[in-house]
GROMACS .gro file of C-alpha atoms in nm:
model
  218
    1MET     CA    1  -1.689  -4.761   0.112
    2HIS     CA    2  -1.337  -4.618   0.079
    3ASN     CA    3  -1.112  -4.666   0.384
    4PHE     CA    4  -1.076  -4.321   0.529
    5ILE     CA    5  -0.745  -4.395   0.698
    6ARG     CA    6  -0.569  -4.438   0.367
    7TYR     CA    7  -0.313  -4.183   0.259
    8LYS     CA    8  -0.479  -3.887   0.088
    9PHE     CA    9  -0.377  -3.656  -0.187
   10TYR     CA   10  -0.580  -3.357  -0.307
   11ARG     CA   11  -0.617  -3.186   0.034
   12GLU     CA   12  -0.524  -2.864  -0.136
   13HIS     CA   13  -0.846  -2.883  -0.338
   14LYS     CA   14  -1.003  -2.697  -0.051
   15TYR     CA   15  -0.795  -2.396  -0.108
   16LEU     CA   16  -0.833  -2.423  -0.490
   17SER     CA   17  -1.216  -2.427  -0.455
   18PHE     CA   18  -1.198  -2.129  -0.208
   19VAL     CA   19  -0.993  -1.922  -0.480
   20LEU     CA   20  -1.232  -2.003  -0.755
   21ASN     CA   21  -1.549  -1.942  -0.568
   22ASP     CA   22  -1.411  -1.625  -0.419
   23LEU     CA   23  -1.335  -1.489  -0.755
   24GLU     CA   24  -1.679  -1.586  -0.875
   25ARG     CA   25  -1.825  -1.373  -0.595
   26LEU     CA   26  -1.612  -1.090  -0.693
   27ILE     CA   27  -1.706  -1.100  -1.049
   28ALA     CA   28  -2.074  -1.129  -0.955
   29LYS     CA   29  -2.047  -0.789  -0.771
   30THR     CA   30  -1.821  -0.620  -1.013
   31ASN     CA   31  -1.938  -0.295  -1.190
   32PHE     CA   32  -1.775  -0.344  -1.530
   33GLN     CA   33  -1.830   0.027  -1.610
   34ILE     CA   34  -1.545   0.118  -1.357
   35ALA     CA   35  -1.199   0.048  -1.483
   36GLN     CA   36  -1.038  -0.008  -1.136
   37GLU     CA   37  -1.285  -0.288  -1.065
   38VAL     CA   38  -1.227  -0.449  -1.402
   39VAL     CA   39  -0.850  -0.438  -1.329
   40LYS     CA   40  -0.900  -0.611  -0.985
   41VAL     CA   41  -1.097  -0.892  -1.156
   42THR     CA   42  -0.830  -0.917  -1.423
   43GLU     CA   43  -0.551  -0.958  -1.174
   44GLN     CA   44  -0.727  -1.208  -0.972
   45PHE     CA   45  -0.833  -1.408  -1.276
   46LYS     CA   46  -0.470  -1.406  -1.387
   47ALA     CA   47  -0.369  -1.549  -1.052
   48ALA     CA   48  -0.625  -1.814  -1.067
   49ILE     CA   49  -0.512  -1.921  -1.408
   50GLU     CA   50  -0.156  -1.968  -1.285
   51LEU     CA   51  -0.269  -2.162  -0.974
   52LEU     CA   52  -0.493  -2.394  -1.195
   53LYS     CA   53  -0.222  -2.463  -1.463
   54GLY     CA   54   0.041  -2.530  -1.192
   55HIS     CA   55  -0.199  -2.769  -1.001
   56ALA     CA   56  -0.294  -2.956  -1.329
   57GLU     CA   57   0.074  -2.990  -1.409
   58TYR     CA   58   0.164  -3.136  -1.075
   59GLU     CA   59  -0.123  -3.396  -1.108
   60ASP     CA   60  -0.031  -3.496  -1.451
   61ASN     CA   61   0.347  -3.524  -1.364
   62CYS     CA   62   0.333  -3.670  -1.020
   63LEU     CA   63  -0.001  -3.866  -0.974
   64HIS     CA   64  -0.109  -3.965  -1.311
   65VAL     CA   65   0.232  -4.108  -1.404
   66LEU     CA   66   0.180  -4.356  -1.114
   67LEU     CA   67  -0.138  -4.497  -1.285
   68LYS     CA   68   0.051  -4.504  -1.617
   69GLN     CA   69   0.323  -4.718  -1.459
   70LYS     CA   70   0.064  -4.967  -1.356
   71ASN     CA   71  -0.119  -4.960  -1.696
   72SER     CA   72  -0.430  -4.803  -1.542
   73GLN     CA   73  -0.619  -4.579  -1.789
   74LEU     CA   74  -0.857  -4.422  -1.530
   75TYR     CA   75  -0.654  -4.084  -1.549
   76GLU     CA   76  -0.730  -4.044  -1.922
   77HIS     CA   77  -1.057  -3.856  -1.878
   78ILE     CA   78  -0.898  -3.628  -1.615
   79GLU     CA   79  -0.602  -3.550  -1.832
   80GLU     CA   80  -0.845  -3.472  -2.118
   81ASP     CA   81  -0.996  -3.210  -1.893
   82HIS     CA   82  -0.644  -3.076  -1.823
   83GLY     CA   83  -0.573  -3.079  -2.193
   84THR     CA   84  -0.866  -2.844  -2.267
   85LEU     CA   85  -0.789  -2.619  -1.968
   86ASP     CA   86  -0.574  -2.374  -2.174
   87GLU     CA   87  -0.853  -2.342  -2.439
   88THR     CA   88  -1.118  -2.281  -2.179
   89LEU     CA   89  -0.921  -2.028  -1.989
   90ASN     CA   90  -0.828  -1.856  -2.310
   91ASN     CA   91  -1.195  -1.828  -2.414
   92LEU     CA   92  -1.275  -1.678  -2.079
   93GLN     CA   93  -0.994  -1.433  -2.112
   94LEU     CA   94  -1.122  -1.327  -2.448
   95LEU     CA   95  -1.469  -1.253  -2.286
   96LEU     CA   96  -1.298  -1.041  -2.019
   97ASP     CA   97  -1.095  -0.856  -2.277
   98ARG     CA   98  -1.411  -0.765  -2.457
   99VAL     CA   99  -1.516  -0.551  -2.158
  100ASN     CA  100  -1.228  -0.311  -2.244
  101SER     CA  101  -1.298  -0.314  -2.604
  102PHE     CA  102  -1.626  -0.137  -2.580
  103VAL     CA  103  -1.686   0.228  -2.517
  104LEU     CA  104  -2.066   0.234  -2.416
  105ALA     CA  105  -2.135   0.166  -2.056
  106SER     CA  106  -2.427  -0.075  -2.164
  107GLU     CA  107  -2.196  -0.280  -2.378
  108LYS     CA  108  -1.930  -0.305  -2.091
  109VAL     CA  109  -2.198  -0.425  -1.849
  110GLU     CA  110  -2.328  -0.681  -2.100
  111ALA     CA  111  -1.975  -0.801  -2.176
  112GLY     CA  112  -1.908  -0.838  -1.803
  113TYR     CA  113  -2.225  -1.044  -1.763
  114GLN     CA  114  -2.117  -1.276  -2.046
  115PHE     CA  115  -1.786  -1.329  -1.872
  116TYR     CA  116  -1.946  -1.388  -1.544
  117VAL     CA  117  -2.187  -1.664  -1.668
  118GLY     CA  118  -1.898  -1.822  -1.864
  119TYR     CA  119  -1.677  -1.826  -1.556
  120ARG     CA  120  -1.952  -1.946  -1.323
  121LYS     CA  121  -2.004  -2.244  -1.569
  122PHE     CA  122  -1.637  -2.323  -1.567
  123VAL     CA  123  -1.634  -2.320  -1.181
  124GLY     CA  124  -1.919  -2.561  -1.174
  125GLU     CA  125  -1.753  -2.796  -1.418
  126ASN     CA  126  -1.429  -2.771  -1.224
  127LEU     CA  127  -1.616  -2.884  -0.905
  128ILE     CA  128  -1.719  -3.198  -1.081
  129HIS     CA  129  -1.350  -3.249  -1.209
  130LEU     CA  130  -1.218  -3.220  -0.845
  131HIS     CA  131  -1.490  -3.469  -0.727
  132GLU     CA  132  -1.390  -3.722  -0.997
  133GLU     CA  133  -1.023  -3.698  -0.895
  134GLU     CA  134  -1.100  -3.754  -0.525
  135THR     CA  135  -1.353  -4.039  -0.590
  136ILE     CA  136  -1.202  -4.207  -0.898
  137ILE     CA  137  -0.831  -4.132  -0.913
  138LEU     CA  138  -0.753  -4.154  -0.548
  139PRO     CA  139  -0.925  -4.491  -0.481
  140GLU     CA  140  -0.734  -4.617  -0.787
  141LEU     CA  141  -0.405  -4.505  -0.643
  142HIS     CA  142  -0.502  -4.672  -0.326
  143ARG     CA  143  -0.574  -4.995  -0.511
  144LEU     CA  144  -0.244  -4.994  -0.687
  145TYR     CA  145   0.006  -4.856  -0.421
  146SER     CA  146   0.078  -4.889  -0.060
  147ASP     CA  147   0.054  -4.575   0.156
  148GLU     CA  148   0.433  -4.588   0.193
  149GLU     CA  149   0.468  -4.578  -0.189
  150LEU     CA  150   0.227  -4.285  -0.211
  151LYS     CA  151   0.397  -4.085   0.056
  152LYS     CA  152   0.720  -4.075  -0.153
  153VAL     CA  153   0.531  -3.841  -0.407
  154GLU     CA  154   0.504  -3.565  -0.151
  155ALA     CA  155   0.838  -3.640   0.011
  156LYS     CA  156   0.996  -3.548  -0.325
  157THR     CA  157   0.829  -3.218  -0.329
  158TYR     CA  158   0.917  -3.133   0.035
  159ALA     CA  159   1.277  -3.231  -0.028
  160VAL     CA  160   1.325  -2.945  -0.275
  161MET     CA  161   1.127  -2.696  -0.073
  162SER     CA  162   1.300  -2.466   0.170
  163SER     CA  163   1.163  -2.424   0.530
  164ASP     CA  164   1.046  -2.071   0.421
  165ASP     CA  165   0.869  -2.226   0.113
  166LEU     CA  166   0.703  -2.483   0.336
  167ILE     CA  167   0.584  -2.219   0.581
  168ASP     CA  168   0.452  -2.010   0.295
  169MET     CA  169   0.265  -2.302   0.163
  170LEU     CA  170   0.103  -2.391   0.505
  171GLN     CA  171   0.005  -2.022   0.574
  172VAL     CA  172  -0.189  -2.024   0.243
  173LEU     CA  173  -0.344  -2.368   0.281
  174PHE     CA  174  -0.420  -2.394   0.649
  175PRO     CA  175  -0.702  -2.134   0.672
  176HIS     CA  176  -0.907  -2.359   0.430
  177MET     CA  177  -0.838  -2.694   0.611
  178ASN     CA  178  -0.961  -2.873   0.916
  179ALA     CA  179  -0.742  -2.996   1.195
  180SER     CA  180  -0.710  -3.351   1.045
  181ASP     CA  181  -0.578  -3.195   0.722
  182LYS     CA  182  -0.333  -2.977   0.905
  183ARG     CA  183  -0.203  -3.269   1.107
  184ALA     CA  184  -0.158  -3.479   0.806
  185LEU     CA  185   0.059  -3.227   0.618
  186LEU     CA  186   0.265  -3.155   0.920
  187SER     CA  187   0.316  -3.515   0.986
  188ASP     CA  188   0.439  -3.584   0.627
  189ILE     CA  189   0.679  -3.295   0.664
  190LYS     CA  190   0.801  -3.418   1.002
  191GLU     CA  191   0.857  -3.780   0.877
  192CYS     CA  192   1.050  -3.693   0.559
  193GLN     CA  193   1.209  -3.353   0.657
  194PRO     CA  194   1.262  -3.350   1.042
  195ALA     CA  195   1.510  -3.060   1.030
  196LYS     CA  196   1.277  -2.843   0.835
  197TYR     CA  197   0.981  -2.943   1.056
  198ALA     CA  198   1.183  -2.819   1.353
  199VAL     CA  199   1.210  -2.476   1.191
  200ILE     CA  200   0.848  -2.471   1.070
  201TRP     CA  201   0.652  -2.581   1.372
  202PRO     CA  202   0.737  -2.295   1.616
  203LYS     CA  203   0.627  -2.035   1.357
  204ILE     CA  204   0.322  -2.235   1.227
  205GLN     CA  205   0.174  -2.318   1.574
  206LEU     CA  206   0.126  -1.954   1.657
  207GLN     CA  207  -0.136  -1.937   1.365
  208ILE     CA  208  -0.325  -2.244   1.463
  209PRO     CA  209  -0.641  -2.190   1.676
  210GLU     CA  210  -0.580  -2.295   2.042
  211HIS     CA  211  -0.871  -2.555   2.033
  212GLU     CA  212  -0.686  -2.735   1.738
  213LEU     CA  213  -0.338  -2.755   1.892
  214PRO     CA  214  -0.410  -3.076   2.093
  215ILE     CA  215  -0.518  -3.255   1.767
  216ILE     CA  216  -0.242  -3.117   1.557
  217THR     CA  217   0.063  -3.117   1.788
  218LEU     CA  218   0.279  -3.416   1.690
   0.00000   0.00000   0.00000
């Protein structure tokens, strides 16, 4: 059993899962005969693509590089998934584009359905991908590095982010996290960027449920 008190990455997976699943629900209810509804799906799909690509790039450049430095090869399967991400998303985009290429309502509905089942399959596969990162990659990082060494990864990120950037990030992530996750992120920021934390906390605490404050307040 993994030691639950070790330093954790991947807390943002909770938000990533929400975005992808929320989009799946939207697509499921979309009437692909109505142009405005298709536009809404297209815009949210584009935003999801940008989020996924940015997240994969961060993991490759900041986490997997740590495994490479220790000659661990466990990251290779995950990076293979990242390597095929562009192709997978491009194929989904082509399915979505087909909706607008048809004139008949029945053809639009069928094209929308094909996009939906394709996207749903992708979401399911991505959940397995996230699971493997948290149950294979994270324990390997724990085996190879101390918590103090791992903390330096996020510290580099927080160092280049402004207080406003950090506030925006927390406002996006916190609605999808529990109190322990919130405390961990705030603790990291306070430890490596105390001046920024002093700016952040008065604003962020106003958005935290009152019953969580005793747990989160540092």
